[in-house]
mmCIF file of C-alpha atoms in Angstrom:
data_model
loop_
_atom_site.group_PDB
_atom_site.id
_atom_site.type_symbol
_atom_site.label_atom_id
_atom_site.label_comp_id
_atom_site.label_asym_id
_atom_site.label_seq_id
_atom_site.Cartn_x
_atom_site.Cartn_y
_atom_site.Cartn_z
ATOM 1 C CA MET A 1 -3.927 44.132 2.232
ATOM 2 C CA THR A 2 -6.269 45.049 5.379
ATOM 3 C CA GLY A 3 -5.639 43.532 8.707
ATOM 4 C CA ARG A 4 -8.486 41.358 8.379
ATOM 5 C CA ALA A 5 -7.500 39.911 5.157
ATOM 6 C CA LYS A 6 -3.978 39.494 6.501
ATOM 7 C CA THR A 7 -5.177 37.580 9.279
ATOM 8 C CA VAL A 8 -7.407 35.177 7.183
ATOM 9 C CA GLY A 9 -4.240 34.366 5.015
ATOM 10 C CA GLN A 10 -1.981 33.699 8.223
ATOM 11 C CA VAL A 11 -4.852 31.484 9.595
ATOM 12 C CA ILE A 12 -4.974 29.646 6.278
ATOM 13 C CA ALA A 13 -1.352 29.364 6.255
ATOM 14 C CA VAL A 14 -0.970 28.170 9.880
ATOM 15 C CA ALA A 15 -3.848 25.644 9.409
ATOM 16 C CA ALA A 16 -1.931 24.155 6.296
ATOM 17 C CA VAL A 17 1.310 23.742 8.138
ATOM 18 C CA VAL A 18 -0.473 22.359 11.447
ATOM 19 C CA GLY A 19 -2.331 19.814 8.864
ATOM 20 C CA LEU A 20 1.105 18.754 7.565
ATOM 21 C CA LEU A 21 2.485 18.355 10.800
ATOM 22 C CA VAL A 22 -0.403 16.073 11.852
ATOM 23 C CA LEU A 23 0.190 13.777 8.595
ATOM 24 C CA LEU A 24 3.841 13.641 9.463
ATOM 25 C CA GLY A 25 3.243 12.704 13.024
ATOM 26 C CA TRP A 26 0.475 10.031 11.930
ATOM 27 C CA LYS A 27 3.035 8.696 9.599
ATOM 28 C CA LEU A 28 5.820 8.324 12.107
ATOM 29 C CA ALA A 29 3.240 6.723 14.772
ATOM 30 C CA PHE A 30 1.379 4.511 12.416
ATOM 31 C CA GLY A 31 3.204 4.069 9.464
ATOM 32 C CA ASN A 32 5.075 0.833 8.967
ATOM 33 C CA GLY A 33 8.365 2.490 8.064
ATOM 34 C CA GLY A 34 9.881 -0.624 6.700
ATOM 35 C CA GLY A 35 7.877 -3.332 8.503
ATOM 36 C CA ALA A 36 9.075 -6.138 10.521
ATOM 37 C CA SER A 37 12.293 -6.866 8.163
ATOM 38 C CA ALA A 38 13.668 -3.314 9.089
ATOM 39 C CA GLU A 39 13.175 -4.060 12.820
ATOM 40 C CA LEU A 40 15.005 -7.410 12.440
ATOM 41 C CA ALA A 41 17.864 -5.957 10.450
ATOM 42 C CA GLY A 42 17.944 -3.244 13.478
ATOM 43 C CA GLY A 43 18.806 -5.927 15.912
ATOM 44 C CA GLY A 44 15.113 -6.719 17.023
ATOM 45 C CA ASN A 45 13.175 -9.892 17.332
ATOM 46 C CA PRO A 46 9.828 -8.656 16.011
ATOM 47 C CA VAL A 47 6.691 -10.726 16.397
ATOM 48 C CA ALA A 48 5.464 -11.774 12.877
ATOM 49 C CA PRO A 49 2.711 -9.759 11.778
ATOM 50 C CA ASP A 50 -0.760 -11.499 11.920
ATOM 51 C CA PHE A 51 -2.970 -12.107 8.821
ATOM 52 C CA THR A 52 -6.059 -14.171 7.631
ATOM 53 C CA LEU A 53 -5.917 -14.865 3.923
ATOM 54 C CA PRO A 54 -7.688 -17.376 1.672
ATOM 55 C CA ARG A 55 -5.764 -20.676 0.965
ATOM 56 C CA ILE A 56 -5.087 -21.733 -2.882
ATOM 57 C CA ASP A 57 -3.785 -25.078 -1.959
ATOM 58 C CA ALA A 58 -5.660 -28.312 -2.200
ATOM 59 C CA GLU A 59 -6.983 -27.560 1.576
ATOM 60 C CA GLY A 60 -9.018 -24.555 0.745
ATOM 61 C CA GLY A 61 -10.828 -22.105 3.224
ATOM 62 C CA ASP A 62 -8.802 -19.260 5.186
ATOM 63 C CA LEU A 63 -5.514 -19.605 7.106
ATOM 64 C CA THR A 64 -4.535 -17.488 9.915
ATOM 65 C CA PHE A 65 -1.067 -16.979 10.787
ATOM 66 C CA ALA A 66 -1.443 -17.028 14.349
ATOM 67 C CA SER A 67 -2.744 -20.451 14.100
ATOM 68 C CA LEU A 68 0.727 -21.703 13.360
ATOM 69 C CA LYS A 69 2.096 -20.724 16.842
ATOM 70 C CA GLY A 70 3.941 -23.275 18.297
ATOM 71 C CA LYS A 71 5.669 -24.370 15.015
ATOM 72 C CA ALA A 72 8.596 -23.129 13.152
ATOM 73 C CA VAL A 73 7.486 -21.560 9.872
ATOM 74 C CA VAL A 74 9.362 -20.599 6.806
ATOM 75 C CA VAL A 75 7.477 -17.718 5.380
ATOM 76 C CA ASN A 76 7.984 -17.612 1.375
ATOM 77 C CA PHE A 77 6.684 -14.183 -0.469
ATOM 78 C CA TRP A 78 6.186 -15.313 -3.974
ATOM 79 C CA ALA A 79 4.344 -14.550 -7.293
ATOM 80 C CA SER A 80 3.428 -16.669 -10.288
ATOM 81 C CA TRP A 81 5.106 -14.098 -12.537
ATOM 82 C CA CYS A 82 8.229 -14.050 -10.648
ATOM 83 C CA ILE A 83 10.769 -16.178 -12.540
ATOM 84 C CA PRO A 84 13.222 -16.829 -9.383
ATOM 85 C CA CYS A 85 10.165 -18.061 -7.508
ATOM 86 C CA LYS A 86 9.882 -20.850 -10.182
ATOM 87 C CA ASP A 87 13.498 -21.698 -9.764
ATOM 88 C CA GLU A 88 13.342 -22.059 -5.852
ATOM 89 C CA ALA A 89 9.882 -23.837 -5.618
ATOM 90 C CA PRO A 90 11.311 -27.306 -5.834
ATOM 91 C CA GLU A 91 13.779 -26.501 -2.916
ATOM 92 C CA LEU A 92 10.943 -25.211 -0.686
ATOM 93 C CA GLN A 93 8.758 -28.322 -1.170
ATOM 94 C CA ALA A 94 11.993 -30.314 -0.165
ATOM 95 C CA THR A 95 12.279 -28.327 3.012
ATOM 96 C CA TYR A 96 8.796 -28.970 3.948
ATOM 97 C CA GLU A 97 9.077 -32.663 3.197
ATOM 98 C CA LYS A 98 12.524 -32.778 5.105
ATOM 99 C CA TYR A 99 11.498 -30.753 8.477
ATOM 100 C CA ARG A 100 7.801 -31.233 8.540
ATOM 101 C CA ASP A 101 8.191 -34.179 11.280
ATOM 102 C CA GLN A 102 10.175 -31.783 13.664
ATOM 103 C CA GLY A 103 7.502 -29.243 13.513
ATOM 104 C CA LEU A 104 8.309 -26.968 10.605
ATOM 105 C CA VAL A 105 5.794 -25.536 8.072
ATOM 106 C CA VAL A 106 6.559 -23.692 4.840
ATOM 107 C CA LEU A 107 3.987 -21.130 4.025
ATOM 108 C CA GLY A 108 3.702 -19.441 0.818
ATOM 109 C CA VAL A 109 2.035 -16.116 0.534
ATOM 110 C CA ASP A 110 1.193 -15.492 -3.336
ATOM 111 C CA ALA A 111 1.147 -11.898 -3.604
ATOM 112 C CA LYS A 112 0.075 -9.368 -6.383
ATOM 113 C CA ASP A 113 -0.991 -12.189 -8.527
ATOM 114 C CA PHE A 114 -4.156 -13.724 -9.761
ATOM 115 C CA LYS A 115 -5.673 -16.500 -7.637
ATOM 116 C CA GLN A 116 -6.009 -18.798 -10.673
ATOM 117 C CA ASP A 117 -2.420 -18.308 -11.779
ATOM 118 C CA GLY A 118 -1.107 -19.179 -8.081
ATOM 119 C CA LYS A 119 -3.327 -22.227 -8.100
ATOM 120 C CA ARG A 120 -1.535 -23.313 -11.494
ATOM 121 C CA PHE A 121 1.844 -22.429 -10.264
ATOM 122 C CA ILE A 122 1.094 -24.583 -7.030
ATOM 123 C CA LYS A 123 -0.170 -27.438 -9.346
ATOM 124 C CA ARG A 124 2.694 -27.172 -11.743
ATOM 125 C CA PHE A 125 5.355 -27.600 -9.209
ATOM 126 C CA GLY A 126 3.532 -30.175 -6.975
ATOM 127 C CA LEU A 127 3.695 -28.120 -3.886
ATOM 128 C CA THR A 128 2.054 -29.512 -0.799
ATOM 129 C CA TYR A 129 2.777 -27.015 1.905
ATOM 130 C CA PRO A 130 0.201 -24.223 2.610
ATOM 131 C CA ASN A 131 -0.221 -21.530 0.330
ATOM 132 C CA VAL A 132 -2.338 -18.349 0.577
ATOM 133 C CA ASN A 133 -3.226 -15.610 -1.819
ATOM 134 C CA ASP A 134 -2.596 -11.752 -1.078
ATOM 135 C CA GLY A 135 -3.539 -10.318 -4.184
ATOM 136 C CA LYS A 136 -3.822 -6.827 -2.793
ATOM 137 C CA GLY A 137 -0.526 -7.141 -1.040
ATOM 138 C CA SER A 138 -1.941 -6.151 2.322
ATOM 139 C CA THR A 139 0.877 -8.187 4.164
ATOM 140 C CA LEU A 140 3.869 -6.662 2.449
ATOM 141 C CA GLY A 141 4.136 -3.689 4.276
ATOM 142 C CA LYS A 142 3.727 -4.945 7.817
ATOM 143 C CA TRP A 143 6.234 -7.627 7.040
ATOM 144 C CA GLY A 144 8.651 -5.245 5.108
ATOM 145 C CA VAL A 145 8.773 -7.214 1.847
ATOM 146 C CA ARG A 146 10.604 -5.312 -0.948
ATOM 147 C CA GLY A 147 10.551 -7.579 -3.781
ATOM 148 C CA PHE A 148 9.797 -11.479 -4.691
ATOM 149 C CA PRO A 149 10.962 -13.924 -3.630
ATOM 150 C CA GLU A 150 11.497 -12.953 0.104
ATOM 151 C CA THR A 151 11.629 -15.597 2.672
ATOM 152 C CA PHE A 152 11.195 -14.968 6.491
ATOM 153 C CA PHE A 153 12.003 -17.484 9.423
ATOM 154 C CA VAL A 154 9.445 -17.579 12.530
ATOM 155 C CA ASP A 155 10.273 -19.433 15.542
ATOM 156 C CA ARG A 156 7.927 -21.461 17.700
ATOM 157 C CA ASP A 157 7.164 -18.270 19.941
ATOM 158 C CA GLY A 158 5.765 -16.131 16.695
ATOM 159 C CA ARG A 159 9.003 -14.155 16.495
ATOM 160 C CA ILE A 160 10.917 -13.419 13.353
ATOM 161 C CA VAL A 161 14.342 -14.868 13.644
ATOM 162 C CA GLY A 162 17.520 -15.024 11.466
ATOM 163 C CA GLU A 163 18.035 -13.132 8.274
ATOM 164 C CA VAL A 164 15.480 -12.105 5.757
ATOM 165 C CA ILE A 165 16.497 -13.991 2.503
ATOM 166 C CA GLU A 166 16.128 -11.752 -0.616
ATOM 167 C CA GLY A 167 16.023 -13.522 -3.797
ATOM 168 C CA GLY A 168 15.913 -17.254 -4.380
ATOM 169 C CA ILE A 169 16.707 -19.732 -1.589
ATOM 170 C CA ASP A 170 18.419 -21.602 -4.325
ATOM 171 C CA LEU A 171 21.060 -19.106 -4.956
ATOM 172 C CA GLU A 172 24.680 -19.777 -3.916
ATOM 173 C CA ARG A 173 24.756 -16.847 -1.775
ATOM 174 C CA ASN A 174 21.724 -17.577 0.174
ATOM 175 C CA ARG A 175 21.955 -21.338 0.805
ATOM 176 C CA GLU A 176 24.045 -20.953 4.002
ATOM 177 C CA ARG A 177 21.976 -18.148 5.530
ATOM 178 C CA TYR A 178 18.758 -20.297 4.474
ATOM 179 C CA ALA A 179 20.086 -23.346 6.427
ATOM 180 C CA GLU A 180 20.825 -21.181 9.406
ATOM 181 C CA GLY A 181 17.362 -19.571 9.391
ATOM 182 C CA ILE A 182 15.681 -23.147 9.639
ATOM 183 C CA ARG A 183 18.251 -24.160 12.327
ATOM 184 C CA ILE A 184 17.315 -21.054 14.366
ATOM 185 C CA ALA A 185 13.523 -21.340 13.785
ATOM 186 C CA LEU A 186 13.634 -24.857 14.818
ATOM 187 C CA GLY A 187 15.673 -23.864 17.845
ATOM 188 C CA ASP A 188 18.519 -25.713 16.869
ATOM 189 C CA ALA A 189 21.011 -22.944 16.606
ATOM 190 C CA LYS A 190 24.491 -23.771 18.295
ATOM 191 C CA MET B 1 -44.189 15.729 -39.025
ATOM 192 C CA SER B 2 -44.214 15.431 -35.078
ATOM 193 C CA ARG B 3 -44.321 11.444 -35.698
ATOM 194 C CA LEU B 4 -41.083 11.838 -37.850
ATOM 195 C CA LEU B 5 -39.388 14.203 -35.172
ATOM 196 C CA ILE B 6 -40.270 11.453 -32.486
ATOM 197 C CA ALA B 7 -39.029 8.623 -34.574
ATOM 198 C CA VAL B 8 -35.870 10.634 -35.391
ATOM 199 C CA ALA B 9 -35.249 11.268 -31.668
ATOM 200 C CA ALA B 10 -35.781 7.639 -30.751
ATOM 201 C CA ALA B 11 -33.378 6.419 -33.233
ATOM 202 C CA LEU B 12 -30.801 8.823 -31.889
ATOM 203 C CA VAL B 13 -31.513 7.507 -28.455
ATOM 204 C CA LEU B 14 -30.870 3.967 -29.563
ATOM 205 C CA ALA B 15 -28.033 4.662 -31.431
ATOM 206 C CA THR B 16 -26.405 6.443 -28.415
ATOM 207 C CA SER B 17 -27.297 3.518 -26.026
ATOM 208 C CA ALA B 18 -25.843 0.972 -28.601
ATOM 209 C CA VAL B 19 -22.442 2.938 -28.788
ATOM 210 C CA ALA B 20 -22.419 3.330 -24.926
ATOM 211 C CA ALA B 21 -22.897 -0.513 -24.580
ATOM 212 C CA GLY B 22 -20.337 -1.554 -27.127
ATOM 213 C CA PRO B 23 -17.417 -3.602 -26.274
ATOM 214 C CA PRO B 24 -14.690 -2.000 -23.827
ATOM 215 C CA VAL B 25 -11.600 -0.887 -25.772
ATOM 216 C CA GLN B 26 -8.402 -2.573 -24.760
ATOM 217 C CA ALA B 27 -6.369 0.825 -25.027
ATOM 218 C CA ASP B 28 -8.872 2.593 -22.730
ATOM 219 C CA LEU B 29 -9.061 0.008 -20.053
ATOM 220 C CA GLU B 30 -4.977 -0.155 -20.089
ATOM 221 C CA ALA B 31 -5.160 3.648 -19.471
ATOM 222 C CA GLU B 32 -7.358 3.286 -16.486
ATOM 223 C CA ILE B 33 -5.832 0.459 -14.608
ATOM 224 C CA VAL B 34 -2.554 0.644 -12.716
ATOM 225 C CA CYS B 35 0.132 -1.929 -12.564
ATOM 226 C CA PRO B 36 0.112 -3.173 -8.823
ATOM 227 C CA THR B 37 4.069 -3.360 -8.685
ATOM 228 C CA CYS B 38 5.158 -0.630 -10.660
ATOM 229 C CA LYS B 39 2.401 2.050 -10.037
ATOM 230 C CA THR B 40 2.126 3.259 -13.722
ATOM 231 C CA THR B 41 -0.920 2.510 -15.945
ATOM 232 C CA LEU B 42 -0.837 -0.653 -17.691
ATOM 233 C CA ASP B 43 -0.228 1.208 -21.202
ATOM 234 C CA GLN B 44 3.119 2.515 -19.638
ATOM 235 C CA SER B 45 4.393 -0.835 -18.065
ATOM 236 C CA ASN B 46 6.179 -3.910 -19.293
ATOM 237 C CA ALA B 47 6.162 -5.534 -15.900
ATOM 238 C CA PRO B 48 5.359 -9.033 -15.833
ATOM 239 C CA ILE B 49 2.171 -8.465 -13.777
ATOM 240 C CA ALA B 50 1.240 -5.625 -16.092
ATOM 241 C CA VAL B 51 1.728 -7.754 -19.082
ATOM 242 C CA ARG B 52 -0.534 -10.841 -17.360
ATOM 243 C CA MET B 53 -3.048 -8.066 -16.443
ATOM 244 C CA LYS B 54 -3.056 -6.877 -20.198
ATOM 245 C CA ALA B 55 -3.682 -10.538 -21.336
ATOM 246 C CA TYR B 56 -6.503 -11.104 -18.580
ATOM 247 C CA ILE B 57 -8.357 -7.712 -20.025
ATOM 248 C CA ARG B 58 -8.042 -8.919 -23.556
ATOM 249 C CA ALA B 59 -9.503 -12.466 -22.597
ATOM 250 C CA ARG B 60 -12.431 -10.702 -20.637
ATOM 251 C CA ILE B 61 -13.295 -8.391 -23.583
ATOM 252 C CA VAL B 62 -13.498 -11.458 -25.815
ATOM 253 C CA ALA B 63 -15.605 -13.352 -23.221
ATOM 254 C CA GLY B 64 -18.211 -10.232 -23.633
ATOM 255 C CA ASP B 65 -17.571 -8.650 -20.185
ATOM 256 C CA SER B 66 -18.306 -4.773 -19.903
ATOM 257 C CA ALA B 67 -15.576 -2.299 -18.810
ATOM 258 C CA ALA B 68 -17.210 -1.928 -15.409
ATOM 259 C CA GLU B 69 -17.077 -5.787 -14.948
ATOM 260 C CA ILE B 70 -13.537 -6.081 -15.909
ATOM 261 C CA LYS B 71 -12.538 -3.124 -13.576
ATOM 262 C CA SER B 72 -14.594 -4.674 -10.646
ATOM 263 C CA GLN B 73 -12.770 -8.198 -11.081
ATOM 264 C CA LEU B 74 -9.359 -6.493 -10.995
ATOM 265 C CA VAL B 75 -10.420 -4.549 -7.917
ATOM 266 C CA ASP B 76 -11.593 -7.715 -6.204
ATOM 267 C CA GLN B 77 -8.293 -9.388 -6.975
ATOM 268 C CA PHE B 78 -5.841 -6.325 -6.428
ATOM 269 C CA GLY B 79 -7.712 -3.726 -4.449
ATOM 270 C CA SER B 80 -8.711 -0.488 -5.327
ATOM 271 C CA GLY B 81 -5.387 0.721 -5.921
ATOM 272 C CA VAL B 82 -5.198 -0.579 -9.428
ATOM 273 C CA LEU B 83 -7.930 2.116 -10.398
ATOM 274 C CA ALA B 84 -5.933 5.114 -12.151
ATOM 275 C CA GLU B 85 -8.893 7.222 -10.931
ATOM 276 C CA PRO B 86 -9.966 6.769 -7.200
ATOM 277 C CA PRO B 87 -13.794 5.672 -6.925
ATOM 278 C CA LYS B 88 -16.293 8.381 -6.317
ATOM 279 C CA ARG B 89 -17.436 7.142 -3.103
ATOM 280 C CA GLY B 90 -16.335 6.642 0.719
ATOM 281 C CA PHE B 91 -12.851 7.580 1.742
ATOM 282 C CA ASP B 92 -11.520 7.915 -1.840
ATOM 283 C CA LEU B 93 -14.007 10.665 -2.465
ATOM 284 C CA LEU B 94 -11.737 13.217 -0.806
ATOM 285 C CA ALA B 95 -9.179 12.630 -3.555
ATOM 286 C CA TRP B 96 -11.883 14.252 -5.880
ATOM 287 C CA LEU B 97 -13.431 16.907 -3.151
ATOM 288 C CA LEU B 98 -10.088 18.103 -1.735
ATOM 289 C CA PRO B 99 -8.702 19.699 -4.877
ATOM 290 C CA LEU B 100 -12.141 21.151 -5.607
ATOM 291 C CA GLY B 101 -11.884 22.588 -2.184
ATOM 292 C CA ALA B 102 -8.487 24.121 -2.773
ATOM 293 C CA VAL B 103 -10.023 26.005 -5.940
ATOM 294 C CA VAL B 104 -12.759 27.121 -3.989
ATOM 295 C CA VAL B 105 -10.594 28.562 -1.054
ATOM 296 C CA GLY B 106 -8.155 29.982 -3.637
ATOM 297 C CA ALA B 107 -10.700 31.923 -5.451
ATOM 298 C CA VAL B 108 -12.376 33.281 -2.149
ATOM 299 C CA VAL B 109 -8.994 34.530 -1.107
ATOM 300 C CA VAL B 110 -8.277 35.881 -4.529
ATOM 301 C CA GLY B 111 -11.854 37.788 -4.514
ATOM 302 C CA ALA B 112 -11.125 38.991 -1.006
ATOM 303 C CA LEU B 113 -7.857 40.407 -1.916
ATOM 304 C CA ALA B 114 -9.292 42.015 -5.297
ATOM 305 C CA VAL B 115 -12.088 43.549 -3.185
ATOM 306 C CA THR B 116 -9.570 44.909 -0.671
ATOM 307 C CA TRP B 117 -7.373 46.257 -3.188
ATOM 308 C CA SER B 118 -10.058 47.953 -5.268
ATOM 309 C CA LYS B 119 -11.440 49.539 -2.194
ATOM 310 C CA ARG B 120 -8.212 51.170 -1.241
ATOM 311 C CA ARG B 121 -7.561 52.289 -4.617
ATOM 312 C CA ASN B 122 -10.960 53.975 -4.510
ATOM 313 C CA SER B 123 -10.435 55.649 -1.227
ATOM 314 C CA THR B 124 -7.212 56.874 -2.685
ATOM 315 C CA ALA B 125 -8.857 58.520 -5.621
ATOM 316 C CA ASP B 126 -11.449 60.187 -3.811
ATOM 317 C CA GLY B 127 -8.920 61.616 -1.280
ATOM 318 C CA SER B 128 -10.771 60.097 1.627
ATOM 319 C CA GLY B 129 -7.972 58.015 2.621
ATOM 320 C CA ASP B 130 -4.284 58.059 3.352
ATOM 321 C CA ASP B 131 -4.553 61.154 5.484
ATOM 322 C CA LEU B 132 -1.305 62.764 6.236
ATOM 323 C CA ASP B 133 0.260 62.756 9.796
ATOM 324 C CA PRO B 134 -0.532 66.261 11.226
ATOM 325 C CA GLY B 135 2.970 66.858 12.091
ATOM 326 C CA LEU B 136 4.145 66.011 8.689
ATOM 327 C CA GLU B 137 1.144 68.289 7.077
ATOM 328 C CA GLN B 138 2.415 71.217 9.184
ATOM 329 C CA ARG B 139 5.703 70.647 7.886
ATOM 330 C CA LEU B 140 4.720 70.321 4.297
ATOM 331 C CA ASP B 141 2.715 73.608 4.716
ATOM 332 C CA GLU B 142 5.761 75.362 6.316
ATOM 333 C CA GLU B 143 8.061 74.157 3.360
ATOM 334 C CA LEU B 144 5.368 75.199 0.798
ATOM 335 C CA ASP B 145 5.106 78.823 2.500
ATOM 336 C CA ARG B 146 9.014 79.157 2.427
ATOM 337 C CA PHE B 147 9.075 78.062 -1.206
ATOM 338 C CA GLU B 148 6.376 80.682 -2.216
ATOM 339 C CA ALA B 149 7.831 83.367 -0.198
#
């Protein structure tokens, strides 16, 4: 191989390595790396990632998460095809009715789902709390959602608090952590 | 005769158009759409949302939608990530161009190497290349003289 061909080969190899390093750096700097739930699990109190999504409840229009600041929020990620989501839906409705007067909102995020299916689900279970559709799943990475259902608690300052509940809130193993999450979000933690 | 040929050509064009505009095939669409939760094509998945999407495709075919319309509806709902093949426009175009670019660069590198090797072989064959080091040449001459003596 001549010196020139060797140099060209070396330049291509170095360019490929540099390109891969740039991609790695970009991923480390801007990738969500587990999202807010990973930050919470690491002991932090992450700010709840904002989003604006179309409502699929009776209200209609769009809902911006930041507009709920000042209220405690139970954020529930669900899908109409998810069986545990059906089991827990009545309990979420009960939570909304019980704590609404204390300034708590339950917000459902119907993700990776057909809008129409989500609307039917809401009607079937008589849900009156706000629900939005995120068919593309654009919020899942930022929040660090790994499956459905998953429930987060956000305090009045817009920070995620308590523990993330993976699986139905109606499950025995989740009941106490769910009640604690609501208490912390409302600012009633002892 | 020419009229007959024109009529046959027209019939062929019409037949081709009719086939192209025929109803979409469920199996083809299932192979071209990706399940948003398991990231495999629908025909490879039995995830609940994949089953639901198959039912949706079936219903839209019955309703008379074209393949492009059905894909467009699914992209509107789930994003362009549901397409097994990325669209040939915008940022997604890179997915098509980068492999082609890699092939072209590879071909250029292989070509350059082939030319280099070919030149070296020719120069060796006609004796113009690979001149011996003068010291080594002198030593070789001495050795040959001693051998012949």
